[in-house]
Each structure stands twice: as C-alpha cells, then as structure tokens.
Coordinates of C-alpha atoms in Angstrom, one line a residue:
X213 CA -21.4 -8.6 88.1
X214 CA -20.6 -5.2 87.0
X215 CA -19.2 -4.8 83.3
X216 CA -15.9 -3.3 84.7
X217 CA -15.3 -6.1 86.8
X218 CA -16.5 -8.6 84.2
X219 CA -14.2 -7.2 81.5
X220 CA -11.0 -7.2 83.8
X221 CA -11.6 -10.8 84.6
X222 CA -12.0 -11.7 81.0
X223 CA -8.8 -9.9 80.0
X224 CA -6.9 -11.7 82.9
X225 CA -8.4 -15.0 81.9
X226 CA -6.9 -14.4 78.3
X227 CA -3.5 -13.9 79.9
X228 CA -3.7 -17.1 81.9
X229 CA -5.0 -19.0 78.8
X230 CA -2.2 -17.6 76.8
X231 CA 0.4 -18.9 79.2
X232 CA -1.0 -22.5 78.7
X233 CA -1.7 -22.4 74.9
X234 CA 1.1 -20.5 73.1
X235 CA 3.8 -23.1 73.7
X236 CA 1.4 -25.6 72.2
X237 CA 0.5 -23.4 69.4
X238 CA 4.2 -22.9 68.6
X239 CA 5.8 -26.4 69.5
X240 CA 9.0 -25.8 67.8
X241 CA 12.0 -25.8 70.1
X242 CA 13.2 -22.6 71.5
X243 CA 15.9 -21.1 69.2
X244 CA 18.0 -18.1 68.8
X245 CA 17.0 -15.6 66.0
X246 CA 20.1 -14.0 64.2
X247 CA 20.7 -12.2 61.0
X248 CA 17.0 -11.2 60.5
X249 CA 15.7 -14.6 61.4
X250 CA 12.1 -13.5 62.2
X251 CA 10.4 -13.5 58.9
X252 CA 7.3 -11.6 57.8
X253 CA 5.5 -14.9 57.8
X254 CA 6.5 -15.5 61.4
X255 CA 4.9 -12.1 62.1
X256 CA 1.8 -12.8 60.3
X257 CA 1.4 -16.2 62.0
X258 CA 2.0 -14.4 65.4
X259 CA -0.7 -11.9 64.6
X260 CA -3.3 -14.4 63.4
X261 CA -2.9 -16.6 66.5
X262 CA -3.1 -13.6 68.9
X263 CA -6.2 -12.5 66.9
X264 CA -8.0 -15.9 67.2
X265 CA -7.3 -16.0 70.9
X266 CA -8.5 -12.5 71.6
X267 CA -11.8 -13.4 69.8
X268 CA -12.1 -16.7 71.6
X269 CA -11.8 -14.9 75.1
X270 CA -13.2 -11.3 74.8
X271 CA -16.3 -9.9 73.4
X272 CA -15.8 -7.9 70.1
X273 CA -18.0 -5.0 69.0
X274 CA -19.4 -5.6 65.6
X275 CA -21.8 -2.6 65.2
X276 CA -20.9 -1.1 61.9
X277 CA -21.1 2.6 63.4
X278 CA -18.2 1.6 65.5
X279 CA -16.4 -0.9 63.6
X280 CA -16.5 0.9 60.4
X281 CA -15.4 4.1 62.0
X282 CA -12.2 2.6 63.4
X283 CA -11.4 0.9 60.3
X284 CA -11.8 4.2 58.5
X285 CA -9.3 5.8 61.0
X286 CA -6.9 2.9 60.5
X287 CA -7.2 3.1 56.7
X288 CA -6.8 6.9 56.7
X289 CA -3.4 6.4 58.5
X290 CA -2.4 3.3 56.6
X291 CA -2.7 5.2 53.2
X292 CA 0.1 7.4 54.4
X293 CA 2.6 4.7 55.1
X294 CA 5.3 3.4 52.8
X295 CA 4.4 0.0 51.1
X296 CA 3.8 -2.6 53.7
X297 CA 4.0 -6.4 53.8
X298 CA 0.7 -6.7 56.1
X299 CA -2.9 -6.2 55.7
X300 CA -3.8 -3.9 58.6
X301 CA -7.0 -5.0 60.4
X302 CA -8.8 -3.2 63.2
X303 CA -10.9 -5.0 65.9
X304 CA -12.8 -3.0 68.7
X305 CA -12.8 -5.0 71.8
X306 CA -15.5 -4.5 74.4
X307 CA -13.3 -3.6 77.5
X308 CA -13.2 -0.6 79.7
X309 CA -9.4 -0.3 79.7
X310 CA -7.8 2.9 78.3
X311 CA -6.1 0.9 75.8
X312 CA -5.1 0.3 72.0
X313 CA -2.3 -1.7 70.7
X314 CA -1.1 -3.3 67.5
X315 CA 0.8 -6.8 67.3
X316 CA 3.0 -8.2 64.5
X317 CA 1.2 -8.9 61.3
X318 CA -0.8 -5.8 61.2
X319 CA -3.5 -6.6 63.8
X320 CA -4.8 -3.5 65.6
X321 CA -7.1 -3.6 68.6
X322 CA -8.8 -0.8 70.1
X323 CA -10.8 -0.9 73.4
X324 CA -14.0 0.8 73.9
X325 CA -12.6 2.4 77.0
X326 CA -10.2 4.3 74.8
X327 CA -12.8 5.7 72.6
X328 CA -15.2 6.6 75.5
X329 CA -12.6 8.4 77.4
X330 CA -10.8 10.6 74.7
X331 CA -12.3 13.9 73.5
X332 CA -11.6 14.3 69.8
X333 CA -11.0 12.1 66.7
X334 CA -7.3 13.3 66.5
X335 CA -6.5 12.2 69.8
X336 CA -7.7 8.6 68.9
X337 CA -5.9 8.8 65.6
X338 CA -2.6 9.9 67.5
X339 CA -2.7 6.9 69.6
X340 CA -3.3 4.4 66.6
X341 CA -0.4 6.3 64.6
X342 CA 1.9 5.6 67.5
X343 CA 1.0 1.9 67.5
X344 CA 1.2 1.5 63.8
X345 CA 4.9 2.9 63.9
X346 CA 5.8 -0.1 66.4
X347 CA 4.4 -2.4 63.5
X348 CA 5.9 -0.7 60.6
X349 CA 9.3 -0.4 62.4
X350 CA 9.0 -4.1 63.3
X351 CA 10.1 -3.3 66.9
X352 CA 8.7 -6.6 68.3
X353 CA 10.7 -8.6 65.6
X354 CA 13.8 -6.7 66.3
X355 CA 13.6 -7.4 70.0
X356 CA 13.0 -11.1 69.3
X357 CA 16.0 -11.3 67.0
X358 CA 18.1 -9.8 69.7
X359 CA 17.0 -12.3 72.3
X360 CA 18.5 -15.6 72.6
X361 CA 16.7 -19.0 72.8
X362 CA 13.3 -17.5 72.7
X363 CA 10.2 -19.1 71.0
X364 CA 7.7 -17.3 69.0
X365 CA 5.0 -18.6 71.4
X366 CA 6.9 -17.0 74.4
X367 CA 7.0 -13.6 72.4
X368 CA 3.3 -13.7 72.0
X369 CA 2.8 -14.1 75.8
X370 CA 5.0 -11.0 76.1
X371 CA 2.8 -9.1 73.7
X372 CA -0.2 -10.1 75.7
X373 CA 1.6 -8.9 79.1
X374 CA 2.5 -5.5 77.3
X375 CA -1.1 -5.1 76.0
X376 CA -2.8 -5.6 79.3
X377 CA -0.4 -3.2 81.1
X378 CA 0.0 -2.9 84.8
X379 CA 2.0 -5.4 87.3
X380 CA -0.5 -8.3 86.4
X381 CA 0.5 -8.4 82.8
X382 CA 4.2 -7.8 83.5
X383 CA 4.3 -10.4 86.1
X384 CA 2.8 -13.0 83.9
X385 CA 5.3 -12.2 81.0
X386 CA 8.1 -12.3 83.5
X387 CA 7.2 -15.7 84.7
X388 CA 6.9 -17.2 81.3
X389 CA 10.1 -15.7 79.8
X390 CA 12.3 -15.1 82.6
X391 CA 13.8 -11.8 83.9
X392 CA 16.4 -11.4 81.2
X393 CA 14.2 -12.3 78.2
X394 CA 11.2 -10.2 79.6
X395 CA 13.4 -7.1 79.8
X396 CA 14.8 -7.6 76.5
X397 CA 11.1 -7.7 75.0
X398 CA 9.9 -4.5 76.6
X399 CA 10.0 -1.5 74.1
X400 CA 13.1 0.3 74.6
X401 CA 13.6 4.1 74.9
X402 CA 14.6 4.2 71.2
X403 CA 11.6 2.2 70.2
X404 CA 9.2 4.6 72.0
X405 CA 11.0 7.7 70.8
X406 CA 11.0 6.4 67.3
X407 CA 7.2 5.4 67.5
X408 CA 6.4 8.9 68.7
X409 CA 8.5 10.5 65.8
X410 CA 7.1 8.4 63.0
X411 CA 3.6 8.3 64.6
X412 CA 3.4 12.1 64.4
X413 CA 4.5 12.1 60.8
X414 CA 1.9 9.6 60.1
X415 CA -0.7 11.6 61.9
X416 CA 0.2 14.7 60.0
X417 CA 0.4 13.1 56.6
X418 CA -3.2 11.9 57.1
X419 CA -4.2 15.3 57.5
X420 CA -5.0 15.4 61.2
X421 CA -3.9 18.3 63.6
X422 CA -0.7 17.3 65.0
X423 CA -1.6 18.3 68.4
X424 CA -4.0 15.2 68.5
X425 CA -1.1 13.0 69.7
X426 CA -0.2 15.2 72.6
X427 CA -3.8 15.7 73.5
X428 CA -4.4 11.9 73.5
X429 CA -1.5 11.0 75.6
X430 CA -2.5 13.8 78.2
X431 CA -6.1 12.6 78.5
X432 CA -4.8 9.1 78.9
X433 CA -2.4 10.0 81.7
X434 CA -5.0 12.0 83.4
X435 CA -7.8 9.4 83.2
X436 CA -5.5 6.8 84.2
X437 CA -4.4 8.6 87.4
X438 CA -8.2 9.6 88.3
X439 CA -9.3 6.1 87.9
X440 CA -6.4 4.4 89.5
X441 CA -5.9 2.1 86.5
X442 CA -2.5 1.3 84.8
X443 CA -1.5 3.5 81.8
X444 CA -1.3 1.7 78.6
X445 CA 2.2 0.2 77.9
X446 CA 3.2 3.0 75.4
X447 CA 2.8 5.7 78.2
X448 CA 4.2 3.8 81.1
X449 CA 7.7 2.9 79.4
X450 CA 10.7 5.1 79.2
X451 CA 11.3 7.8 78.5
X452 CA 9.0 9.6 81.1
X453 CA 5.7 10.5 79.6
X454 CA 6.3 14.0 80.6
X455 CA 9.4 14.1 78.5
X456 CA 7.9 12.6 75.5
X457 CA 4.9 15.1 75.5
X458 CA 7.2 18.0 75.9
X459 CA 9.4 16.6 72.9
X460 CA 6.4 16.3 70.7
X461 CA 5.3 19.7 71.6
X462 CA 8.5 21.2 70.7
X463 CA 8.5 19.5 67.3
X464 CA 4.8 20.7 66.5
X465 CA 5.9 24.3 67.2
X466 CA 8.5 24.1 64.4
X467 CA 5.6 23.1 61.9
X468 CA 4.1 25.5 59.5
X469 CA 1.1 27.3 60.9
X470 CA -1.2 25.9 58.4
X471 CA -0.3 22.4 59.8
X472 CA -0.4 23.3 63.5
X473 CA -3.8 25.1 63.1
X474 CA -5.7 22.2 61.4
X475 CA -9.3 21.7 62.3
X476 CA -10.8 18.3 62.4
X477 CA -14.5 17.6 62.0
X478 CA -15.3 15.5 65.1
X479 CA -19.0 14.7 64.5
X480 CA -18.5 11.1 63.5
X481 CA -16.3 10.4 66.5
X482 CA -19.1 12.0 68.8
X483 CA -21.6 9.7 67.2
X484 CA -19.6 6.6 68.0
X485 CA -18.7 7.9 71.5
X486 CA -22.5 8.5 72.1
X487 CA -23.3 5.0 70.9
X488 CA -20.8 3.4 73.1
X489 CA -21.5 5.3 76.4
X490 CA -25.2 4.5 75.8
X491 CA -24.8 1.0 75.3
X492 CA -21.9 0.2 77.9
X493 CA -21.3 3.1 80.0
X494 CA -22.3 3.5 83.6
X495 CA -26.0 4.3 83.3
X496 CA -26.2 7.3 85.6
X497 CA -23.0 8.9 84.1
X498 CA -24.4 8.3 80.7
X499 CA -27.7 10.0 81.5
X500 CA -25.8 13.0 82.8
X501 CA -24.0 13.2 79.3
X502 CA -27.4 12.8 77.3
X503 CA -29.2 15.8 79.1
X504 CA -29.3 17.8 75.7
X505 CA -32.5 18.0 73.4
X506 CA -30.6 17.3 70.1
X507 CA -31.2 13.9 68.3
X508 CA -28.1 12.1 69.4
X509 CA -28.4 13.1 73.1
X510 CA -32.1 12.1 72.9
X511 CA -31.1 8.7 71.2
X512 CA -28.5 8.1 73.8
X513 CA -31.1 8.7 76.6
X514 CA -33.5 6.4 75.1
X515 CA -30.9 3.5 74.9
X516 CA -30.0 4.0 78.5
X517 CA -33.5 4.1 79.7
X518 CA -34.4 1.0 77.7
X519 CA -31.4 -0.8 79.5
X520 CA -33.0 0.4 82.8
X521 CA -36.3 -1.2 81.5
X522 CA -38.2 2.2 81.6
X523 CA -40.0 1.5 78.5
X524 CA -42.4 4.4 78.5
X525 CA -39.6 7.0 79.2
X526 CA -37.4 5.4 76.5
X527 CA -40.1 5.5 74.0
X528 CA -40.6 9.2 74.7
X529 CA -37.0 9.8 74.4
X530 CA -36.7 8.2 71.0
X531 CA -39.8 10.1 69.8
X532 CA -37.9 13.2 70.8
X533 CA -34.7 12.0 69.0
X534 CA -36.9 11.4 65.8
X535 CA -38.3 14.8 66.0
X536 CA -35.1 16.4 66.3
X537 CA -33.2 14.3 63.7
X538 CA -35.7 12.6 61.4
X539 CA -33.1 11.9 58.6
X540 CA -30.4 10.5 60.7
X541 CA -29.9 6.9 60.0
X542 CA -28.3 6.0 63.3
X543 CA -31.3 7.6 65.2
X544 CA -33.9 5.8 62.9
X545 CA -31.9 2.4 63.4
X546 CA -32.0 2.7 67.1
X547 CA -35.5 3.8 67.3
X548 CA -36.4 0.8 65.1
X549 CA -34.5 -1.7 67.1
X550 CA -36.2 -0.4 70.3
X551 CA -39.8 -0.8 68.8
X552 CA -38.7 -4.2 67.4
X553 CA -37.8 -5.3 70.9
X554 CA -41.0 -3.6 72.4
X555 CA -43.2 -5.7 70.0
X556 CA -44.3 -2.9 67.7
X557 CA -43.5 -4.5 64.3
X558 CA -45.4 -2.0 62.2
X559 CA -43.3 0.9 63.7
X560 CA -40.2 -1.0 63.6
X561 CA -40.8 -1.8 59.9
X562 CA -41.0 1.6 58.8
X563 CA -38.2 3.0 60.9
X564 CA -35.8 0.4 59.8
X565 CA -36.6 0.5 56.2
X566 CA -36.0 4.4 56.3
X567 CA -32.5 3.7 58.1
X568 CA -31.5 1.2 55.3
X569 CA -32.5 3.5 52.6
X570 CA -30.4 6.4 54.1
X571 CA -27.4 4.1 54.9
X572 CA -27.4 0.8 52.7
X573 CA -24.1 -0.2 54.6
X574 CA -25.7 -0.4 58.1
X575 CA -26.0 -4.1 58.4
X576 CA -27.4 -3.8 61.9
X577 CA -30.4 -2.1 60.6
X578 CA -30.6 -4.9 58.0
X579 CA -30.3 -7.4 60.8
X580 CA -33.1 -6.0 62.7
X581 CA -35.1 -5.8 59.6
X582 CA -34.7 -9.6 58.9
X583 CA -35.8 -10.3 62.5
X584 CA -38.9 -8.1 62.0
X585 CA -39.6 -10.1 58.8
X586 CA -39.1 -13.3 60.7
X587 CA -41.4 -12.4 63.6
X588 CA -44.1 -11.5 60.9
X589 CA -43.8 -14.9 59.1
X590 CA -41.9 -13.7 56.1
X591 CA -39.0 -16.1 56.3
X592 CA -38.2 -16.1 52.6
X593 CA -37.8 -12.4 52.6
X594 CA -35.7 -12.6 55.7
X595 CA -33.3 -15.2 54.3
X596 CA -31.7 -12.7 52.1
X597 CA -31.2 -9.9 54.7
X598 CA -29.4 -12.5 57.1
X599 CA -27.1 -13.8 54.4
X600 CA -26.1 -10.2 53.5
X601 CA -25.5 -9.3 57.1
X602 CA -23.2 -12.4 57.5
X603 CA -21.0 -11.2 54.6
X604 CA -20.0 -8.3 56.9
X605 CA -20.0 -9.9 60.2
X606 CA -19.3 -13.6 59.7
X607 CA -18.5 -14.1 63.3
X608 CA -21.5 -12.5 65.0
X609 CA -23.1 -15.2 67.3
X610 CA -26.3 -13.2 67.6
X611 CA -26.9 -13.0 63.8
X612 CA -26.0 -16.7 63.5
X613 CA -28.5 -17.7 66.1
X614 CA -31.4 -15.7 64.5
X615 CA -30.7 -17.0 61.1
X616 CA -30.6 -20.5 62.3
X617 CA -33.9 -20.0 63.9
X618 CA -35.3 -18.7 60.7
X619 CA -34.0 -21.4 58.6
X620 CA -35.5 -23.9 61.0
X621 CA -38.9 -22.5 60.4
X622 CA -38.3 -22.6 56.7
X623 CA -37.5 -26.3 57.0
X624 CA -33.9 -26.1 56.0
X625 CA -32.7 -28.1 58.9
X626 CA -29.0 -28.8 57.8
X627 CA -28.3 -25.0 57.3
X628 CA -30.2 -24.4 60.7
X629 CA -27.7 -26.6 62.5
X630 CA -24.7 -25.2 60.7
X631 CA -25.7 -21.6 61.8
X632 CA -26.5 -22.9 65.4
X633 CA -23.0 -24.2 65.5
X634 CA -21.5 -20.9 64.3
X635 CA -23.5 -19.2 67.0
X636 CA -22.3 -21.4 69.9
X637 CA -18.8 -21.4 68.5
X638 CA -18.6 -17.6 68.5
X639 CA -20.3 -17.5 71.8
X640 CA -17.2 -19.6 73.1
X641 CA -19.9 -22.1 74.4
X642 CA -17.9 -25.4 74.0
X643 CA -20.5 -27.9 74.9
X644 CA -23.3 -26.5 72.8
X645 CA -20.7 -26.1 69.9
X646 CA -19.8 -29.9 70.0
X647 CA -23.7 -30.8 70.3
X648 CA -24.6 -28.7 67.4
X649 CA -21.6 -29.7 65.2
X650 CA -22.4 -33.4 65.6
X651 CA -25.9 -32.8 64.6
X652 CA -24.6 -30.8 61.6
X653 CA -22.2 -33.3 60.6
X654 CA -24.9 -36.3 60.6
X655 CA -27.1 -34.3 58.4
X656 CA -24.1 -33.2 56.0
X657 CA -23.0 -36.8 55.7
X658 CA -26.5 -37.4 53.8
X659 CA -26.2 -34.2 51.8
X660 CA -24.8 -34.2 48.2
X661 CA -23.4 -30.7 49.0
X662 CA -20.9 -30.5 51.8
X663 CA -19.1 -27.2 51.1
X664 CA -21.1 -25.2 53.6
X665 CA -20.4 -27.9 56.3
X666 CA -16.7 -28.1 55.3
X667 CA -16.3 -24.3 55.9
X668 CA -17.8 -24.8 59.3
X669 CA -15.5 -27.5 60.1
X670 CA -12.5 -25.6 59.5
X671 CA -13.7 -22.9 61.8
X672 CA -14.5 -25.4 64.3
X673 CA -11.2 -27.0 64.3
X674 CA -9.3 -23.8 64.7
X675 CA -11.4 -22.8 67.9
X676 CA -11.4 -26.4 69.2
X677 CA -7.6 -26.2 69.2
X678 CA -7.8 -23.6 71.7
X679 CA -10.3 -25.1 73.9
X680 CA -8.7 -28.7 74.0
X681 CA -5.5 -27.2 75.3
X682 CA -7.3 -24.9 78.0

C-alpha cells in the first residue's frame, strides 16, 4: 500500500474513531454554554483528549531534526504573544496532507505534507501564526458558547472534521452535530479575518518577512489544485482566499520598507525538508530533487537509495555527502545510521560519535549509538544512552523495543517487560500490549519498587480507554 493511501485511510479511521469515542470520553449531558461557560480547563481537557486520540491513531515524527525545528518555530511565534493560559505544544504528524491546525488548549499539529510542499520558513511560520490566532482568540470556545445543547465531545468531533478538511470531514461532523450546530461551529468570516489580521501581527513581531503568510497561502492553494486534494479549512472557508490574500498584501504594502524587505535564513528549513522528502517522499521525485553534489543532496540521495535497497549506490552517495560536508552532524548521523543497518559497526561507531560531539541534543544519533553498543555486547554502556533518549521521546515505540531487548540481555527482566509494554502501547498493538502488561504486572507484584510499573499502568489505562470503546 502506498504511503499516500495508507495515511489517508489512517486519518479517516481517526475521524470514525472519534465519532464513537468522544461522547464516551465526555459523558456529561448536553448543555447550553452561556456567559462564558467554556472554561480554560474545558479547553485544556479538549486539547489533551484530542492529542491522545491523534497519537493513538496516526504516526508521529520524533526525529529531533524535524520535531525540534517545528518546536523552535512555534516557540518563536509564541514569545510574541500576550500572556496565555496555555502551554503550546507542537506535534509533527506523518501525513501527506497540506495541513496544519491548532486545537483548544494550545496543541498544534503540523503535517509532513505541509512542510514538504512549502518553499520557505516564513511560509510555514505564517500558517502557524494564523492557527495560533484562532487559539489565542478562543474562536472555538466562542462558537461553542453560542451553540445550544452541544457537548464538549461533539465539539471535538467538529474540530476533527475541520482539521481533515474536504467533504468527508465535513460530512462526519455534520452527521454528529446536526446541520444547525455544524454550521455554528465553522469558523466565521469574522474569525478567519481576525486570524489573518492577528496572525500577520504575530509573524511580524517574531521577525519574519510578512510576505510569508501570503506566500504560504498561495502555495497551498496552488498545490491543492494541482494534486486534486482539499484545501485546509483555513483556506476553504469564507471570505474567499483570493480576497484574503489581496487584503493581506494591501496591509503589507502599508508597512515600513525595513519590515517588508526582511530576509529569512532558510537553511534549517531546507535541512528538514530534505530529510522528510528523503524519508517519506515519492522515491523518483525525491531523487530528482537530490541531483546536486552538495552534502545535503548527497545525503538525501543516500537515504532514498537505501530505501530502494541499492546498498552499494547508497554507500557511494553517503561517502560523497561526507566528503562534501564532513562536519555536518546530520550528514554524520545519517551516514552512521546507514552503516549500522549495513552491519559495519566500526564505521557506525566513529560517525555516530562525531555526530553526537557536534550536536549533543541529537537523541537520534544517541539512539543509534546505543544500538551499536548493544550489538557489540556493551549493554551497560548502552543503558545510559537509551535512558537519555527516552527523556526526549518517551512515546517512541522503536526506542522502547530496542531498550527492552538490551535490558533482557542484561538480565533486567521486569524493566524489559515494562519497556516491551510501552513499545506495543505506542505502536497501538492492543493484543501485544495486554500480553506484555500482564507479564510486567506479575513481575512487579514481586518487586519492592513498583514506581516504574505504576507509571506504565497510568499510560496503559489512558490508551486502553480508547481501545475498549472502539
């Protein structure tokens, strides 16, 4: 199955899941919200539940080169905002849709398809600034407060419909809410205009070229038409996108020249886009992108060739990347990971240690280094690297599985089963999770220290609540 088709089915499955689960997550009777009846706590609860359900149904990109970059963008924008009651959190979802959205409570989701199809950092920042404005102005809460006899769970289903865009999402939200309530929950003309207006202010305050918002909207409209996919909700709602772009351009022309003519360094954006295309893009289209002889292009070519199992050609491409960029930690990490997978542990050891020395925050390099240590019989040394990696990516199923196997080799049976349970849990494998959880519980019952198991038990119960109601 192609990634495009797989991702679309997973997102549709999430919407169907929401239709069944949300009324059970929020079993309170339907009620009318008047006089500011939607509290900050309500919004935080909505955001958290939505985040759990997204993570239980769709793959999330944990690579620090990608996740930390999107966090950096979000933090840069959030710093310009007035004091907020929410802690904003960014998640990169592995999905080919040209989409990004923020839900109540400050949870921001960016799809890989969005990053891969934009051209510059300020365009992505412009889209995020627009979405942040919907959260800061509490547009969703305001719509809920105007609706009569609407549950918080029904609202979350409407958010899911808006997020996926297109007739499928809208139809699902309409079926759950009814025509009148569904119409009430769509962002209004005033909401969208306000999000454009404030989003542009946030973008400018963060130091970006203001044309980024216009450029991002234009690219998304063009790409959506070319691919035949639905535009994101924030482009498809009224007023017409053409009028909104014209209005933004008119505002930008009134700004001082030193703001209009700002330049943005796009090197980090280019690195992230290269990595995503190499890992997840169409292989032939990606190879066309990576025809250059610079380090990043050669690295991208090596990743794609490895995906095609052309090992000798991939090895040559990584050699070329290292020759062109011998001090680039990303190139070193990817080359090290390639040689680890190829079984050349000595080469992997040197490359990964260089990558970690240059970028100590790259926990993916640390992860592959831990695996290399494991493969060469150094479990005690590997342990500290696995534990450090999990501080940054506590929900990465692959890290938990590798750590569990290492712990098993070292004779730490309880800890091994705890991490195998986490691995199955975050892989959304219900049967394996239940089996490993029972084994971990039996061992924990005989252990004087149950704290690690109790943390596992809390995570298990939260995810099981979703599975049991599906």
